[in-house]
Coordinates of N, CA and C in Angstrom, one line a residue:
M1119 N -39.8 91.4 -31.4 CA -39.6 90.7 -30.2 C -39.8 89.2 -30.5
T1120 N -39.1 88.6 -29.8 CA -39.2 87.1 -30.0 C -39.9 86.5 -28.8
T1121 N -40.7 85.7 -29.1 CA -41.4 85.0 -28.0 C -40.7 83.6 -27.8
M1122 N -40.8 83.4 -26.6 CA -40.2 82.1 -26.3 C -41.3 81.1 -26.1
T1123 N -41.1 80.0 -26.7 CA -42.0 79.0 -26.5 C -41.5 77.9 -25.5
E1124 N -42.3 77.5 -24.9 CA -41.9 76.5 -23.9 C -41.8 75.1 -24.5
E1125 N -40.6 74.6 -24.4 CA -40.4 73.2 -24.9 C -40.2 72.3 -23.7
T1126 N -40.7 71.2 -23.8 CA -40.5 70.2 -22.7 C -39.4 69.3 -23.1
Y1127 N -38.6 69.1 -22.1 CA -37.4 68.2 -22.4 C -37.8 66.8 -21.9
T1128 N -37.7 65.9 -22.8 CA -37.9 64.5 -22.4 C -36.5 63.7 -22.6
P1129 N -36.0 63.2 -21.6 CA -34.7 62.5 -21.8 C -35.0 61.2 -22.5
K1130 N -34.0 60.8 -23.3 CA -34.0 59.6 -24.0 C -33.6 58.4 -23.1
V1131 N -34.3 57.3 -23.1 CA -33.9 56.2 -22.3 C -33.2 55.2 -23.3
V1132 N -32.0 54.9 -22.9 CA -31.2 54.0 -23.7 C -31.1 52.7 -22.9
A1133 N -31.5 51.6 -23.5 CA -31.5 50.3 -22.9 C -30.0 49.8 -22.8
M1134 N -29.6 49.4 -21.6 CA -28.2 48.9 -21.4 C -28.3 47.4 -21.4
N1135 N -27.3 46.8 -21.9 CA -27.2 45.3 -21.9 C -26.3 45.0 -20.7
T1136 N -27.0 44.6 -19.5 CA -26.2 44.3 -18.3 C -25.5 42.9 -18.4
D1137 N -26.0 42.0 -19.2 CA -25.3 40.7 -19.4 C -23.9 41.0 -20.0
A1138 N -23.8 41.9 -20.8 CA -22.5 42.2 -21.5 C -21.6 42.8 -20.5
M1139 N -22.1 43.5 -19.5 CA -21.2 44.1 -18.5 C -20.5 43.1 -17.6
F1140 N -21.2 41.9 -17.3 CA -20.7 41.0 -16.4 C -20.0 39.7 -17.0
Q1141 N -19.9 39.7 -18.3 CA -19.3 38.6 -19.0 C -17.8 38.7 -18.9
M1142 N -17.1 37.5 -18.9 CA -15.7 37.5 -19.0 C -15.2 37.9 -20.4
P1143 N -14.2 38.6 -20.4 CA -13.7 39.0 -21.7 C -13.2 37.7 -22.5
K1144 N -13.4 37.7 -23.7 CA -13.1 36.5 -24.5 C -11.7 36.7 -25.0
F1145 N -10.8 35.8 -24.6 CA -9.5 35.8 -25.1 C -9.3 34.6 -26.0
E1146 N -8.5 34.7 -26.9 CA -8.2 33.7 -27.8 C -7.3 32.7 -27.2
V1147 N -7.7 31.4 -27.1 CA -6.8 30.4 -26.5 C -5.8 29.9 -27.6
P1148 N -4.6 30.0 -27.1 CA -3.5 29.6 -28.1 C -3.6 28.1 -28.4
T1149 N -3.4 27.7 -29.6 CA -3.4 26.3 -29.9 C -2.0 25.8 -29.8
M1150 N -1.9 24.6 -29.2 CA -0.6 24.0 -29.0 C -0.7 22.5 -29.4
E1151 N 0.2 22.1 -30.2 CA 0.2 20.7 -30.6 C 1.2 19.9 -29.7
V1152 N 0.7 18.8 -29.2 CA 1.5 17.9 -28.3 C 2.5 17.2 -29.2
P1153 N 3.7 17.3 -28.8 CA 4.8 16.6 -29.6 C 4.6 15.1 -29.7
P1154 N 4.9 14.5 -30.8 CA 4.6 13.1 -31.0 C 5.4 12.2 -29.9
A1155 N 6.5 12.6 -29.5 CA 7.3 11.9 -28.6 C 6.6 11.8 -27.2
F1156 N 6.0 13.0 -26.8 CA 5.3 13.0 -25.6 C 4.0 12.2 -25.7
R1157 N 3.3 12.2 -26.8 CA 2.1 11.4 -27.0 C 2.4 10.0 -26.9
E1158 N 3.5 9.6 -27.6 CA 3.9 8.1 -27.6 C 4.3 7.7 -26.2
F1159 N 5.0 8.6 -25.4 CA 5.3 8.3 -24.0 C 4.1 8.1 -23.2
A1160 N 3.1 9.0 -23.4 CA 1.9 8.9 -22.6 C 1.1 7.6 -22.9
E1161 N 1.0 7.3 -24.2 CA 0.3 6.1 -24.6 C 1.0 4.8 -24.1
K1162 N 2.3 4.8 -24.1 CA 3.1 3.6 -23.5 C 2.8 3.5 -22.0
G1163 N 2.8 4.7 -21.3 CA 2.5 4.7 -19.9 C 1.1 4.2 -19.6
I1164 N 0.1 4.6 -20.4 CA -1.2 4.1 -20.2 C -1.3 2.6 -20.4
A1165 N -0.6 2.1 -21.5 CA -0.6 0.7 -21.8 C 0.0 -0.1 -20.7
Q1166 N 1.1 0.4 -20.2 CA 1.8 -0.3 -19.1 C 0.9 -0.3 -17.8
A1167 N 0.3 0.8 -17.5 CA -0.6 0.8 -16.3 C -1.8 -0.2 -16.5
K1168 N -2.3 -0.3 -17.7 CA -3.4 -1.2 -17.9 C -2.9 -2.6 -17.8
D1169 N -1.8 -2.9 -18.4 CA -1.2 -4.3 -18.3 C -0.9 -4.6 -16.8
G1170 N -0.4 -3.7 -16.0 CA -0.1 -3.9 -14.6 C -1.4 -4.2 -13.8
Y1171 N -2.4 -3.4 -14.2 CA -3.7 -3.6 -13.5 C -4.3 -5.0 -13.8
D1172 N -4.2 -5.4 -15.1 CA -4.7 -6.7 -15.5 C -4.0 -7.8 -14.8
K1173 N -2.6 -7.7 -14.6 CA -1.9 -8.7 -13.9 C -2.2 -8.8 -12.5
M1174 N -2.4 -7.6 -11.9 CA -2.7 -7.5 -10.5 C -4.1 -8.1 -10.2
K1175 N -5.0 -7.8 -11.1 CA -6.4 -8.3 -11.0 C -6.4 -9.9 -11.1
A1176 N -5.6 -10.4 -12.0 CA -5.5 -11.9 -12.2 C -4.9 -12.5 -11.0
N1177 N -3.8 -11.9 -10.4 CA -3.2 -12.4 -9.2 C -4.1 -12.4 -8.0
A1178 N -4.9 -11.3 -7.9 CA -5.9 -11.2 -6.8 C -6.9 -12.3 -6.9
E1179 N -7.4 -12.5 -8.2 CA -8.4 -13.6 -8.3 C -7.8 -15.0 -8.0
K1180 N -6.6 -15.2 -8.4 CA -5.9 -16.5 -8.0 C -5.8 -16.6 -6.5
A1181 N -5.4 -15.5 -5.8 CA -5.2 -15.5 -4.4 C -6.6 -15.8 -3.7
T1182 N -7.6 -15.2 -4.2 CA -9.0 -15.4 -3.7 C -9.4 -16.8 -3.8
E1183 N -9.1 -17.4 -5.0 CA -9.5 -18.8 -5.2 C -8.7 -19.7 -4.3
T1184 N -7.4 -19.4 -4.1 CA -6.6 -20.2 -3.2 C -7.2 -20.1 -1.7
L1185 N -7.6 -18.9 -1.3 CA -8.1 -18.7 0.0 C -9.4 -19.4 0.2
E1186 N -10.3 -19.4 -0.8 CA -11.5 -20.1 -0.8 C -11.3 -21.6 -0.6
T1187 N -10.4 -22.1 -1.4 CA -10.1 -23.6 -1.3 C -9.5 -23.9 0.1
T1188 N -8.6 -23.1 0.5 CA -8.0 -23.3 1.9 C -9.1 -23.3 2.9
Y1189 N -10.0 -22.3 2.9 CA -11.0 -22.2 3.9 C -12.0 -23.4 3.8
S1190 N -12.3 -23.8 2.6 CA -13.2 -25.0 2.5 C -12.5 -26.2 3.1
I1191 N -11.3 -26.5 2.8 CA -10.6 -27.6 3.4 C -10.5 -27.5 4.9
A1192 N -10.1 -26.3 5.4 CA -10.0 -26.1 6.8 C -11.3 -26.3 7.6
S1193 N -12.4 -25.8 7.0 CA -13.7 -25.9 7.7 C -14.1 -27.4 7.7
K1194 N -13.9 -28.1 6.6 CA -14.3 -29.5 6.6 C -13.4 -30.3 7.6
G1195 N -12.1 -30.0 7.6 CA -11.2 -30.7 8.6 C -11.6 -30.4 10.0
C1196 N -12.0 -29.1 10.3 CA -12.3 -28.8 11.7 C -13.7 -29.5 12.1
A1197 N -14.6 -29.6 11.1 CA -15.8 -30.3 11.4 C -15.6 -31.7 11.7
D1198 N -14.7 -32.4 10.9 CA -14.3 -33.8 11.1 C -13.6 -34.0 12.5
Y1199 N -12.8 -33.0 12.8 CA -12.1 -33.1 14.1 C -13.1 -32.9 15.3
G1200 N -14.0 -32.1 15.1 CA -15.1 -31.9 16.1 C -15.9 -33.2 16.3
L1201 N -16.2 -33.9 15.2 CA -16.9 -35.1 15.3 C -16.1 -36.2 16.0
K1202 N -14.8 -36.2 15.7 CA -13.9 -37.2 16.4 C -13.9 -36.9 17.9
L1203 N -13.9 -35.6 18.3 CA -13.9 -35.3 19.7 C -15.2 -35.8 20.3
I1204 N -16.3 -35.6 19.6 CA -17.6 -36.0 20.2 C -17.6 -37.6 20.3
E1205 N -17.0 -38.2 19.3 CA -16.9 -39.7 19.3 C -16.1 -40.2 20.5
T1206 N -15.0 -39.5 20.7 CA -14.1 -39.8 21.8 C -14.8 -39.6 23.2
A1207 N -15.5 -38.5 23.3 CA -16.2 -38.2 24.6 C -17.3 -39.2 24.8
R1208 N -18.0 -39.6 23.8 CA -19.0 -40.6 23.9 C -18.4 -41.9 24.4
A1209 N -17.3 -42.3 23.8 CA -16.7 -43.6 24.2 C -16.2 -43.5 25.7
N1210 N -15.7 -42.4 26.1 CA -15.2 -42.2 27.5 C -16.4 -42.2 28.4
S1211 N -17.5 -41.6 28.0 CA -18.7 -41.5 28.9 C -19.3 -42.9 29.0
N1212 N -19.4 -43.7 27.9 CA -19.9 -45.0 28.0 C -19.0 -45.9 28.9
A1213 N -17.7 -45.8 28.8 CA -16.8 -46.6 29.6 C -17.0 -46.2 31.1
A1214 N -17.2 -44.9 31.4 CA -17.5 -44.5 32.8 C -18.8 -45.1 33.3
Y1215 N -19.8 -45.1 32.5 CA -21.1 -45.6 32.9 C -21.0 -47.1 33.1
D1216 N -20.3 -47.8 32.2 CA -20.1 -49.2 32.4 C -19.4 -49.5 33.7
L1217 N -18.4 -48.7 34.0 CA -17.6 -48.9 35.3 C -18.6 -48.8 36.5
M1218 N -19.4 -47.7 36.4 CA -20.4 -47.5 37.5 C -21.3 -48.7 37.7
A1219 N -21.8 -49.2 36.6 CA -22.7 -50.4 36.7 C -21.9 -51.6 37.2
E1220 N -20.7 -51.8 36.9 CA -19.9 -52.9 37.4 C -19.6 -52.7 38.9
L1221 N -19.3 -51.5 39.3 CA -19.0 -51.2 40.7 C -20.2 -51.4 41.6
M1222 N -21.4 -51.1 41.0 CA -22.6 -51.3 41.8 C -22.9 -52.8 42.1
G1223 N -22.3 -53.6 41.2 CA -22.5 -55.1 41.4 C -21.3 -55.7 42.1
A1224 N -20.4 -54.9 42.5 CA -19.2 -55.5 43.2 C -19.7 -56.1 44.6
K1225 N -19.2 -57.3 44.9 CA -19.6 -58.0 46.1 C -18.6 -57.7 47.3
S1226 N -17.4 -57.3 46.9 CA -16.4 -57.1 48.0 C -15.6 -55.9 47.6
Y1227 N -14.8 -55.5 48.6 CA -13.9 -54.3 48.4 C -12.8 -54.7 47.4
S1228 N -12.4 -55.9 47.5 CA -11.3 -56.3 46.5 C -11.8 -56.3 45.1
D1229 N -13.1 -56.7 44.9 CA -13.7 -56.6 43.6 C -13.8 -55.2 43.1
F1230 N -14.2 -54.3 44.0 CA -14.3 -52.9 43.7 C -12.9 -52.3 43.3
V1231 N -11.8 -52.7 44.0 CA -10.5 -52.2 43.7 C -10.0 -52.8 42.4
G1232 N -10.3 -54.1 42.2 CA -9.9 -54.7 41.0 C -10.5 -54.1 39.7
L1233 N -11.9 -53.9 39.9 CA -12.6 -53.2 38.7 C -12.1 -51.8 38.5
S1234 N -11.8 -51.1 39.5 CA -11.3 -49.7 39.4 C -9.9 -49.7 38.8
T1235 N -9.1 -50.6 39.2 CA -7.7 -50.7 38.6 C -7.8 -51.1 37.2
A1236 N -8.6 -52.0 36.8 CA -8.7 -52.5 35.4 C -9.2 -51.3 34.6
Y1237 N -10.2 -50.6 35.1 CA -10.8 -49.5 34.4 C -9.7 -48.4 34.1
M1238 N -8.9 -48.1 35.1 CA -7.9 -47.0 35.0 C -6.8 -47.5 34.0
R1239 N -6.4 -48.7 34.0 CA -5.4 -49.2 33.1 C -6.0 -49.1 31.7
N1240 N -7.2 -49.6 31.5 CA -7.9 -49.6 30.2 C -8.1 -48.1 29.7
R1241 N -8.5 -47.2 30.6 CA -8.7 -45.8 30.2 C -7.4 -45.1 29.8
F1242 N -6.4 -45.5 30.6 CA -5.0 -44.9 30.3 C -4.6 -45.2 28.9
D1243 N -4.7 -46.5 28.5 CA -4.4 -47.0 27.1 C -5.3 -46.3 26.1
A1244 N -6.6 -46.2 26.5 CA -7.6 -45.6 25.5 C -7.3 -44.1 25.3
F1245 N -7.0 -43.4 26.4 CA -6.6 -42.0 26.3 C -5.4 -41.8 25.4
N1246 N -4.4 -42.6 25.6 CA -3.2 -42.5 24.8 C -3.6 -42.7 23.3
A1247 N -4.4 -43.8 23.0 CA -4.8 -44.0 21.6 C -5.6 -42.9 21.1
Q1248 N -6.5 -42.4 21.9 CA -7.4 -41.3 21.4 C -6.5 -40.0 21.2
A1249 N -5.6 -39.7 22.1 CA -4.8 -38.5 21.9 C -3.9 -38.7 20.6
K1250 N -3.4 -39.9 20.4 CA -2.6 -40.1 19.2 C -3.5 -39.9 17.9
E1251 N -4.7 -40.5 18.0 CA -5.6 -40.4 16.8 C -6.0 -38.9 16.5
L1252 N -6.3 -38.2 17.6 CA -6.7 -36.8 17.4 C -5.5 -35.9 16.9
S1253 N -4.3 -36.2 17.5 CA -3.1 -35.5 17.0 C -2.8 -35.8 15.5
E1254 N -3.0 -37.0 15.1 CA -2.7 -37.4 13.7 C -3.8 -36.7 12.8
H1255 N -5.0 -36.7 13.3 CA -6.1 -36.0 12.5 C -5.8 -34.5 12.4
A1256 N -5.4 -33.9 13.5 CA -5.1 -32.5 13.5 C -4.0 -32.2 12.5
Q1257 N -3.0 -33.0 12.6 CA -1.8 -32.8 11.7 C -2.2 -33.0 10.2
K1258 N -3.1 -34.0 10.0 CA -3.6 -34.2 8.6 C -4.4 -33.0 8.1
V1259 N -5.2 -32.4 8.9 CA -6.0 -31.3 8.6 C -5.1 -30.1 8.3
A1260 N -4.1 -29.9 9.1 CA -3.2 -28.8 8.9 C -2.4 -28.9 7.6
T1261 N -2.0 -30.1 7.3 CA -1.2 -30.4 6.1 C -2.1 -30.2 4.9
E1262 N -3.3 -30.7 4.9 CA -4.3 -30.5 3.8 C -4.6 -29.1 3.6
T1263 N -4.7 -28.3 4.7 CA -5.1 -26.9 4.6 C -4.0 -26.1 4.0
A1264 N -2.7 -26.5 4.3 CA -1.6 -25.7 3.9 C -1.2 -26.0 2.4
E1265 N -1.7 -27.2 1.9 CA -1.3 -27.6 0.6 C -1.7 -26.6 -0.5
P1266 N -2.9 -26.1 -0.6 CA -3.2 -25.1 -1.7 C -2.3 -23.9 -1.6
I1267 N -2.0 -23.5 -0.4 CA -1.1 -22.3 -0.2 C 0.3 -22.6 -0.7
K1268 N 0.8 -23.8 -0.4 CA 2.1 -24.2 -0.9 C 2.1 -24.3 -2.4
E1269 N 1.1 -24.9 -3.0 CA 1.0 -25.0 -4.5 C 1.0 -23.6 -5.1
S1270 N 0.2 -22.7 -4.6 CA 0.0 -21.4 -5.1 C 1.4 -20.6 -5.0
F1271 N 2.0 -20.8 -3.9 CA 3.3 -20.1 -3.7 C 4.4 -20.7 -4.7
A1272 N 4.3 -22.0 -4.9 CA 5.3 -22.6 -5.8 C 5.0 -22.1 -7.3
K1273 N 3.8 -21.9 -7.7 CA 3.4 -21.4 -9.0 C 3.9 -19.9 -9.1
F1274 N 3.7 -19.2 -8.0 CA 4.1 -17.8 -8.0 C 5.6 -17.7 -8.1
S1275 N 6.3 -18.5 -7.4 CA 7.8 -18.5 -7.4 C 8.3 -18.8 -8.8
K1276 N 7.7 -19.8 -9.5 CA 8.1 -20.1 -10.8 C 7.9 -19.0 -11.8
A1277 N 6.7 -18.3 -11.6 CA 6.4 -17.2 -12.5 C 7.3 -16.0 -12.3
A1278 N 7.7 -15.8 -11.0 CA 8.6 -14.6 -10.7 C 10.0 -14.9 -11.2

């Protein structure tokens, strides 16, 4: 008779590599050589783009310099024009106060009318002279302001 012995079964635990399960399969990347003509074409394109950028940057710097000069001239001219306006207003105010002082000292109505008429004639001539002076100054400022732009445009036209 055979006796049966009891054997215990213990399963074997096999460690699994889970990292390997989720990795992308490794494919061999084909090597490809860039044709020399294409490489030369790309290098020329890059050189042309760099050259174009350098020219554009130089032109932008020149334009900025021209605008700075123009702005400087315009702001100085406007300040001078403002001072001329103040000077004109002061002269007109002083003339009006002088008239008032003379009118207060008028002895008769005919003196009053004579002083007023002389003042009006004098102020009319003064206003014409002041308007002419202010107009000439404004024209001078405009001409001086436009000069750097004209010079820059002339240089640009010659270069083109």
